């Protein structure tokens, strides 16, 4: 908070509209005069398309730097909507927590559980757990939350901190043809598709997800390349499950010493499985929490209700009433959610339009790092403003040049990890098996090299360490794997030599 309080508005260099045709100049001036925020009209104006977690963080960081910010969100306000928004569990690690602190938004996670680790319920009812090594007071463990809780908390905190500088406007959509980059205007539409008055901007931010309309407006519909797509499995989420339905041992593992744990029922390779996670009701306690569930299945199975219900019922040790709830949840008309794709974009903006979050660097849920990566990009954009002294004609290029290589390295790691997870079931079995071998060797090598430096820790651990860059992390994967292969080779050679020596003695 001290860092946020120390942030001061930076001088922003704004070009006038003299270069525009007369009609566009009139449109820009009229739109600027229609702005209704509490900040001075002399302040530069930013429009952020998308008010999810990344859009909210971006808005706060821009407001700290003297911008008047308008956030446009096609969905309803999650705090007031009567329908249940889609949600899913999210882990915010130390990198993300640092960004929230700098944006003075760490209060949005008040009451969230520390992320203690993962647990698995085995077929015989026994439990296997993997702890992160942190407790409820440890920053290392990060925070366990879900999309709905995080987004609602961020909206609340942004309103508290920037009541006069940030406007959150819900139920308005932005399409690719809504954006006029020449006139620097956005013409949103209401829920019926009716055009609303044009809004002018000095800086436009696309935080509108993997199917970004802002990205399409700037680069066209074919700008992204899909490196990996998790098409096989989809999921549905059920909230507010009675925790008394769970065995005592599972409840104790789910919330242990004030830390929350994800608990999986069933194998990742099975046709269907369930991941349960806690959400606090009123604070970080061991008892006052509700249970939510993510029900996962093959896409084709989710589309066959009876077969899906049977597959869920076959998950070992999953309480029958929860299995029944999963079957009922699947009978709704809404399509299930997918785990996303790794989508590559060469540049993260152009002119005065910047892309953050999945609009710039979509990833899957494999590593649970999408939100933290997006928050890091929001901070990188703010730092580009600082480094260019607010020159809006230079900031997007500076941001893209600095951030794109970092995000690209994480995307490469994401693809590698996803292929390794698929193993022999990957569409190219040999490549999948090789990736799995390399990942195993990487882990073995890291056991040795991490004693020398933390940068050689397994990448799944380094993801939460802001001291380790994504590029360094990718390099360490290669080095760790080489050391791991060397260890196995030496051990194998020693074993063979010992066997030969023993054979000679016997003969």
GROMACS .gro file of C-alpha atoms in nm, residues 117-461:
model
  345
  117UNK     CA    1  -0.158  -2.748  -0.201
  118UNK     CA    2  -0.340  -3.034  -0.369
  119UNK     CA    3  -0.495  -3.356  -0.249
  120UNK     CA    4  -0.619  -3.674  -0.415
  121UNK     CA    5  -0.870  -3.925  -0.283
  122UNK     CA    6  -0.749  -4.270  -0.385
  123UNK     CA    7  -0.974  -4.556  -0.489
  124UNK     CA    8  -0.940  -4.719  -0.147
  125UNK     CA    9  -1.039  -4.398   0.031
  126UNK     CA   10  -0.690  -4.306   0.141
  127UNK     CA   11  -0.558  -3.954   0.082
  128UNK     CA   12  -0.247  -3.832  -0.094
  129UNK     CA   13  -0.152  -3.468  -0.049
  130UNK     CA   14   0.111  -3.237  -0.197
  131UNK     CA   15   0.183  -2.931   0.017
  132UNK     CA   16   0.337  -2.611  -0.114
  133UNK     CA   17   0.536  -2.565   0.204
  134UNK     CA   18   0.359  -2.247   0.312
  135UNK     CA   19   0.102  -2.183   0.582
  136UNK     CA   20  -0.185  -1.933   0.601
  137UNK     CA   21   0.060  -1.652   0.680
  138UNK     CA   22   0.313  -1.745   0.411
  139UNK     CA   23   0.330  -1.551   0.089
  140UNK     CA   24   0.493  -1.848  -0.076
  141UNK     CA   25   0.168  -2.043  -0.074
  142UNK     CA   26  -0.026  -1.779  -0.266
  143UNK     CA   27  -0.404  -1.750  -0.244
  144UNK     CA   28  -0.680  -1.991  -0.342
  145UNK     CA   29  -0.995  -1.824  -0.468
  146UNK     CA   30  -1.237  -1.850  -0.759
  147UNK     CA   31  -1.323  -1.623  -1.049
  148UNK     CA   32  -1.647  -1.494  -0.898
  149UNK     CA   33  -1.501  -1.413  -0.556
  150UNK     CA   34  -1.188  -1.250  -0.701
  151UNK     CA   35  -1.373  -1.042  -0.961
  152UNK     CA   36  -1.635  -0.919  -0.714
  153UNK     CA   37  -1.363  -0.830  -0.464
  154UNK     CA   38  -1.163  -0.639  -0.725
  155UNK     CA   39  -1.468  -0.443  -0.838
  156UNK     CA   40  -1.545  -0.349  -0.479
  157UNK     CA   41  -1.189  -0.238  -0.409
  158UNK     CA   42  -1.157  -0.041  -0.734
  159UNK     CA   43  -1.477   0.147  -0.650
  160UNK     CA   44  -1.347   0.223  -0.302
  161UNK     CA   45  -1.005   0.343  -0.418
  162UNK     CA   46  -1.098   0.521  -0.742
  163UNK     CA   47  -1.459   0.633  -0.711
  164UNK     CA   48  -1.394   0.951  -0.911
  165UNK     CA   49  -1.149   0.809  -1.165
  166UNK     CA   50  -1.285   0.468  -1.271
  167UNK     CA   51  -1.630   0.391  -1.408
  168UNK     CA   52  -1.736   0.027  -1.434
  169UNK     CA   53  -2.010  -0.009  -1.693
  170UNK     CA   54  -2.178  -0.350  -1.728
  171UNK     CA   55  -2.409  -0.502  -1.987
  172UNK     CA   56  -2.238  -0.333  -2.281
  173UNK     CA   57  -2.055  -0.519  -2.555
  174UNK     CA   58  -1.765  -0.417  -2.775
  175UNK     CA   59  -1.736  -0.581  -3.117
  176UNK     CA   60  -1.450  -0.556  -3.363
  177UNK     CA   61  -1.645  -0.304  -3.572
  178UNK     CA   62  -1.710  -0.098  -3.259
  179UNK     CA   63  -1.349   0.020  -3.255
  180UNK     CA   64  -1.231   0.306  -3.479
  181UNK     CA   65  -0.856   0.329  -3.429
  182UNK     CA   66  -0.828   0.630  -3.662
  183UNK     CA   67  -1.080   0.841  -3.473
  184UNK     CA   68  -0.981   0.673  -3.144
  185UNK     CA   69  -1.339   0.596  -3.048
  186UNK     CA   70  -1.531   0.293  -2.925
  187UNK     CA   71  -1.902   0.257  -2.998
  188UNK     CA   72  -2.040  -0.003  -2.755
  189UNK     CA   73  -2.372  -0.185  -2.785
  190UNK     CA   74  -2.630  -0.262  -2.519
  191UNK     CA   75  -2.771  -0.608  -2.451
  192UNK     CA   76  -3.019  -0.572  -2.739
  193UNK     CA   77  -2.745  -0.485  -2.988
  194UNK     CA   78  -2.838  -0.117  -3.006
  195UNK     CA   79  -2.545   0.119  -3.057
  196UNK     CA   80  -2.468   0.353  -2.769
  197UNK     CA   81  -2.293   0.692  -2.795
  198UNK     CA   82  -1.931   0.673  -2.907
  199UNK     CA   83  -1.665   0.703  -2.637
  200UNK     CA   84  -1.327   0.857  -2.718
  201UNK     CA   85  -0.998   0.737  -2.578
  202UNK     CA   86  -0.637   0.839  -2.550
  203UNK     CA   87  -0.539   0.481  -2.469
  204UNK     CA   88  -0.745   0.168  -2.543
  205UNK     CA   89  -0.685  -0.157  -2.354
  206UNK     CA   90  -0.814  -0.492  -2.473
  207UNK     CA   91  -0.869  -0.709  -2.166
  208UNK     CA   92  -1.160  -0.891  -2.326
  209UNK     CA   93  -1.035  -1.248  -2.324
  210UNK     CA   94  -0.909  -1.505  -2.570
  211UNK     CA   95  -1.168  -1.409  -2.835
  212UNK     CA   96  -1.080  -1.042  -2.803
  213UNK     CA   97  -1.280  -0.802  -3.021
  214UNK     CA   98  -1.017  -0.532  -2.964
  215UNK     CA   99  -0.743  -0.762  -3.093
  216UNK     CA  100  -0.949  -0.843  -3.402
  217UNK     CA  101  -1.011  -0.473  -3.465
  218UNK     CA  102  -0.637  -0.402  -3.458
  219UNK     CA  103  -0.481  -0.714  -3.613
  220UNK     CA  104  -0.769  -0.889  -3.789
  221UNK     CA  105  -0.931  -1.227  -3.717
  222UNK     CA  106  -0.629  -1.440  -3.815
  223UNK     CA  107  -0.357  -1.275  -3.605
  224UNK     CA  108  -0.326  -1.550  -3.344
  225UNK     CA  109  -0.179  -1.898  -3.382
  226UNK     CA  110  -0.309  -2.180  -3.165
  227UNK     CA  111  -0.012  -2.375  -3.029
  228UNK     CA  112  -0.213  -2.613  -2.809
  229UNK     CA  113  -0.583  -2.663  -2.746
  230UNK     CA  114  -0.735  -2.863  -2.462
  231UNK     CA  115  -1.026  -2.987  -2.671
  232UNK     CA  116  -1.060  -3.322  -2.501
  233UNK     CA  117  -1.210  -3.231  -2.163
  234UNK     CA  118  -1.466  -2.975  -2.048
  235UNK     CA  119  -1.612  -2.892  -1.708
  236UNK     CA  120  -1.908  -2.759  -1.513
  237UNK     CA  121  -1.902  -2.598  -1.168
  238UNK     CA  122  -2.148  -2.640  -0.882
  239UNK     CA  123  -2.135  -2.405  -0.583
  240UNK     CA  124  -2.252  -2.433  -0.225
  241UNK     CA  125  -2.227  -2.810  -0.178
  242UNK     CA  126  -2.306  -2.928   0.174
  243UNK     CA  127  -1.965  -3.008   0.322
  244UNK     CA  128  -2.125  -3.259   0.558
  245UNK     CA  129  -2.160  -3.488   0.256
  246UNK     CA  130  -1.782  -3.533   0.256
  247UNK     CA  131  -1.587  -3.773   0.478
  248UNK     CA  132  -1.422  -3.605   0.778
  249UNK     CA  133  -1.076  -3.677   0.639
  250UNK     CA  134  -1.156  -3.494   0.312
  251UNK     CA  135  -1.298  -3.190   0.495
  252UNK     CA  136  -0.987  -3.174   0.712
  253UNK     CA  137  -0.762  -3.192   0.407
  254UNK     CA  138  -0.964  -2.933   0.216
  255UNK     CA  139  -0.908  -2.671   0.486
  256UNK     CA  140  -0.605  -2.741   0.702
  257UNK     CA  141  -0.448  -2.488   0.939
  258UNK     CA  142  -0.627  -2.203   0.764
  259UNK     CA  143  -0.499  -2.305   0.420
  260UNK     CA  144  -0.724  -2.425   0.139
  261UNK     CA  145  -0.650  -2.729  -0.077
  262UNK     CA  146  -0.790  -2.855  -0.404
  263UNK     CA  147  -0.901  -3.216  -0.367
  264UNK     CA  148  -0.946  -3.446  -0.666
  265UNK     CA  149  -1.172  -3.749  -0.683
  266UNK     CA  150  -1.085  -3.983  -0.967
  267UNK     CA  151  -0.791  -4.005  -1.204
  268UNK     CA  152  -0.706  -3.741  -1.465
  269UNK     CA  153  -0.705  -4.022  -1.722
  270UNK     CA  154  -1.056  -4.140  -1.626
  271UNK     CA  155  -1.361  -4.049  -1.837
  272UNK     CA  156  -1.486  -3.826  -1.554
  273UNK     CA  157  -1.344  -3.678  -1.235
  274UNK     CA  158  -1.425  -3.410  -0.979
  275UNK     CA  159  -1.213  -3.138  -0.818
  276UNK     CA  160  -1.349  -2.989  -0.496
  277UNK     CA  161  -1.229  -2.662  -0.348
  278UNK     CA  162  -1.330  -2.443  -0.052
  279UNK     CA  163  -1.452  -2.082  -0.048
  280UNK     CA  164  -1.466  -1.894   0.285
  281UNK     CA  165  -1.806  -1.774   0.397
  282UNK     CA  166  -1.694  -1.514   0.646
  283UNK     CA  167  -1.321  -1.508   0.694
  284UNK     CA  168  -1.023  -1.739   0.691
  285UNK     CA  169  -1.132  -2.011   0.933
  286UNK     CA  170  -1.116  -2.387   0.944
  287UNK     CA  171  -1.490  -2.436   0.980
  288UNK     CA  172  -1.688  -2.158   0.810
  289UNK     CA  173  -1.648  -2.242   0.443
  290UNK     CA  174  -1.855  -2.374   0.157
  291UNK     CA  175  -1.755  -2.645  -0.088
  292UNK     CA  176  -1.758  -2.597  -0.463
  293UNK     CA  177  -1.695  -2.862  -0.724
  294UNK     CA  178  -1.557  -2.868  -1.077
  295UNK     CA  179  -1.693  -3.172  -1.260
  296UNK     CA  180  -1.465  -3.271  -1.549
  297UNK     CA  181  -1.542  -3.510  -1.835
  298UNK     CA  182  -1.468  -3.578  -2.199
  299UNK     CA  183  -1.659  -3.340  -2.423
  300UNK     CA  184  -1.851  -3.617  -2.597
  301UNK     CA  185  -1.942  -3.771  -2.261
  302UNK     CA  186  -2.071  -3.439  -2.125
  303UNK     CA  187  -2.303  -3.427  -2.426
  304UNK     CA  188  -2.461  -3.764  -2.336
  305UNK     CA  189  -2.637  -3.704  -2.000
  306UNK     CA  190  -2.706  -4.067  -1.913
  307UNK     CA  191  -2.353  -4.187  -1.991
  308UNK     CA  192  -2.209  -3.886  -1.809
  309UNK     CA  193  -2.419  -3.957  -1.499
  310UNK     CA  194  -2.297  -4.318  -1.501
  311UNK     CA  195  -1.933  -4.211  -1.538
  312UNK     CA  196  -1.963  -3.963  -1.249
  313UNK     CA  197  -2.130  -4.229  -1.033
  314UNK     CA  198  -1.833  -4.459  -1.102
  315UNK     CA  199  -1.579  -4.215  -0.954
  316UNK     CA  200  -1.436  -4.403  -0.653
  317UNK     CA  201  -1.537  -4.271  -0.308
  318UNK     CA  202  -1.724  -3.968  -0.450
  319UNK     CA  203  -2.037  -3.936  -0.230
  320UNK     CA  204  -2.350  -4.044  -0.425
  321UNK     CA  205  -2.536  -3.720  -0.351
  322UNK     CA  206  -2.253  -3.516  -0.502
  323UNK     CA  207  -2.248  -3.746  -0.806
  324UNK     CA  208  -2.622  -3.689  -0.843
  325UNK     CA  209  -2.568  -3.312  -0.824
  326UNK     CA  210  -2.309  -3.339  -1.101
  327UNK     CA  211  -2.559  -3.520  -1.322
  328UNK     CA  212  -2.826  -3.257  -1.255
  329UNK     CA  213  -2.583  -2.974  -1.326
  330UNK     CA  214  -2.512  -3.123  -1.668
  331UNK     CA  215  -2.877  -3.110  -1.771
  332UNK     CA  216  -2.881  -2.732  -1.801
  333UNK     CA  217  -2.899  -2.573  -2.143
  334UNK     CA  218  -2.571  -2.384  -2.105
  335UNK     CA  219  -2.269  -2.539  -2.278
  336UNK     CA  220  -1.985  -2.660  -2.053
  337UNK     CA  221  -1.663  -2.459  -2.018
  338UNK     CA  222  -1.331  -2.567  -2.166
  339UNK     CA  223  -0.977  -2.541  -2.032
  340UNK     CA  224  -0.863  -2.296  -2.296
  341UNK     CA  225  -0.590  -2.286  -2.557
  342UNK     CA  226  -0.238  -2.150  -2.589
  343UNK     CA  227  -0.273  -1.872  -2.846
  344UNK     CA  228   0.034  -1.692  -2.975
  345UNK     CA  229   0.034  -1.325  -3.080
  346UNK     CA  230   0.355  -1.165  -3.205
  347UNK     CA  231   0.286  -0.812  -3.076
  348UNK     CA  232   0.071  -0.702  -2.784
  349UNK     CA  233  -0.063  -0.384  -2.938
  350UNK     CA  234  -0.028  -0.113  -3.197
  351UNK     CA  235  -0.045   0.266  -3.198
  352UNK     CA  236  -0.250   0.349  -2.886
  353UNK     CA  237  -0.412   0.010  -2.839
  354UNK     CA  238  -0.261  -0.240  -2.594
  355UNK     CA  239  -0.369  -0.598  -2.523
  356UNK     CA  240  -0.340  -0.765  -2.182
  357UNK     CA  241  -0.440  -1.100  -2.037
  358UNK     CA  242  -0.581  -1.369  -2.264
  359UNK     CA  243  -0.637  -1.111  -2.538
  360UNK     CA  244  -0.257  -1.098  -2.572
  361UNK     CA  245  -0.129  -1.435  -2.445
  362UNK     CA  246  -0.395  -1.696  -2.385
  363UNK     CA  247  -0.290  -2.005  -2.191
  364UNK     CA  248  -0.469  -2.315  -2.065
  365UNK     CA  249  -0.546  -2.405  -1.705
  366UNK     CA  250  -0.267  -2.665  -1.702
  367UNK     CA  251  -0.030  -2.460  -1.487
  368UNK     CA  252  -0.292  -2.241  -1.319
  369UNK     CA  253  -0.096  -1.931  -1.416
  370UNK     CA  254  -0.324  -1.740  -1.652
  371UNK     CA  255  -0.449  -1.480  -1.404
  372UNK     CA  256  -0.103  -1.410  -1.264
  373UNK     CA  257   0.041  -1.376  -1.616
  374UNK     CA  258  -0.234  -1.132  -1.707
  375UNK     CA  259  -0.180  -0.924  -1.395
  376UNK     CA  260   0.189  -0.912  -1.475
  377UNK     CA  261   0.106  -0.772  -1.818
  378UNK     CA  262  -0.114  -0.503  -1.664
  379UNK     CA  263   0.180  -0.402  -1.444
  380UNK     CA  264   0.418  -0.413  -1.743
  381UNK     CA  265   0.191  -0.167  -1.926
  382UNK     CA  266   0.192   0.065  -1.624
  383UNK     CA  267   0.571   0.041  -1.603
  384UNK     CA  268   0.595   0.125  -1.975
  385UNK     CA  269   0.397   0.441  -1.902
  386UNK     CA  270   0.648   0.527  -1.631
  387UNK     CA  271   0.951   0.454  -1.848
  388UNK     CA  272   0.825   0.661  -2.143
  389UNK     CA  273   0.715   0.954  -1.924
  390UNK     CA  274   0.360   0.900  -2.037
  391UNK     CA  275   0.426   0.940  -2.410
  392UNK     CA  276   0.113   0.772  -2.542
  393UNK     CA  277   0.259   0.745  -2.890
  394UNK     CA  278   0.546   0.532  -2.755
  395UNK     CA  279   0.404   0.343  -2.459
  396UNK     CA  280   0.233   0.053  -2.642
  397UNK     CA  281   0.544  -0.028  -2.847
  398UNK     CA  282   0.757  -0.014  -2.531
  399UNK     CA  283   0.513  -0.237  -2.344
  400UNK     CA  284   0.496  -0.495  -2.625
  401UNK     CA  285   0.873  -0.506  -2.670
  402UNK     CA  286   0.924  -0.567  -2.298
  403UNK     CA  287   0.636  -0.803  -2.221
  404UNK     CA  288   0.585  -1.018  -2.532
  405UNK     CA  289   0.914  -1.213  -2.497
  406UNK     CA  290   0.838  -1.287  -2.131
  407UNK     CA  291   0.485  -1.411  -2.200
  408UNK     CA  292   0.603  -1.614  -2.499
  409UNK     CA  293   0.848  -1.807  -2.281
  410UNK     CA  294   0.570  -1.898  -2.040
  411UNK     CA  295   0.352  -2.007  -2.331
  412UNK     CA  296   0.630  -2.239  -2.450
  413UNK     CA  297   0.653  -2.388  -2.100
  414UNK     CA  298   0.274  -2.422  -2.094
  415UNK     CA  299   0.273  -2.618  -2.421
  416UNK     CA  300   0.558  -2.839  -2.303
  417UNK     CA  301   0.378  -2.916  -1.977
  418UNK     CA  302   0.046  -2.985  -2.149
  419UNK     CA  303   0.207  -3.224  -2.398
  420UNK     CA  304   0.391  -3.399  -2.112
  421UNK     CA  305   0.062  -3.436  -1.923
  422UNK     CA  306  -0.094  -3.600  -2.228
  423UNK     CA  307   0.208  -3.830  -2.270
  424UNK     CA  308   0.142  -4.122  -2.504
  425UNK     CA  309  -0.218  -4.002  -2.539
  426UNK     CA  310  -0.102  -3.687  -2.718
  427UNK     CA  311  -0.193  -3.675  -3.088
  428UNK     CA  312   0.175  -3.746  -3.157
  429UNK     CA  313   0.247  -4.027  -2.908
  430UNK     CA  314   0.625  -4.020  -2.957
  431UNK     CA  315   0.643  -3.645  -2.893
  432UNK     CA  316   0.414  -3.675  -2.590
  433UNK     CA  317   0.623  -3.956  -2.442
  434UNK     CA  318   0.944  -3.761  -2.503
  435UNK     CA  319   0.801  -3.454  -2.329
  436UNK     CA  320   0.703  -3.669  -2.031
  437UNK     CA  321   1.056  -3.813  -2.011
  438UNK     CA  322   1.210  -3.465  -2.032
  439UNK     CA  323   0.981  -3.338  -1.756
  440UNK     CA  324   1.075  -3.630  -1.532
  441UNK     CA  325   1.444  -3.571  -1.602
  442UNK     CA  326   1.391  -3.201  -1.533
  443UNK     CA  327   1.253  -3.281  -1.190
  444UNK     CA  328   1.538  -3.517  -1.110
  445UNK     CA  329   1.803  -3.267  -1.221
  446UNK     CA  330   1.637  -2.988  -1.024
  447UNK     CA  331   1.679  -3.188  -0.703
  448UNK     CA  332   2.054  -3.141  -0.747
  449UNK     CA  333   2.082  -2.798  -0.909
  450UNK     CA  334   1.826  -2.626  -0.687
  451UNK     CA  335   2.075  -2.674  -0.403
  452UNK     CA  336   2.299  -2.431  -0.592
  453UNK     CA  337   2.036  -2.171  -0.688
  454UNK     CA  338   1.658  -2.139  -0.657
  455UNK     CA  339   1.638  -2.059  -1.029
  456UNK     CA  340   1.691  -2.430  -1.094
  457UNK     CA  341   1.387  -2.536  -0.896
  458UNK     CA  342   1.121  -2.725  -1.095
  459UNK     CA  343   0.931  -2.476  -1.310
  460UNK     CA  344   0.604  -2.564  -1.137
  461UNK     CA  345   0.764  -2.423  -0.820
   0.00000   0.00000   0.00000
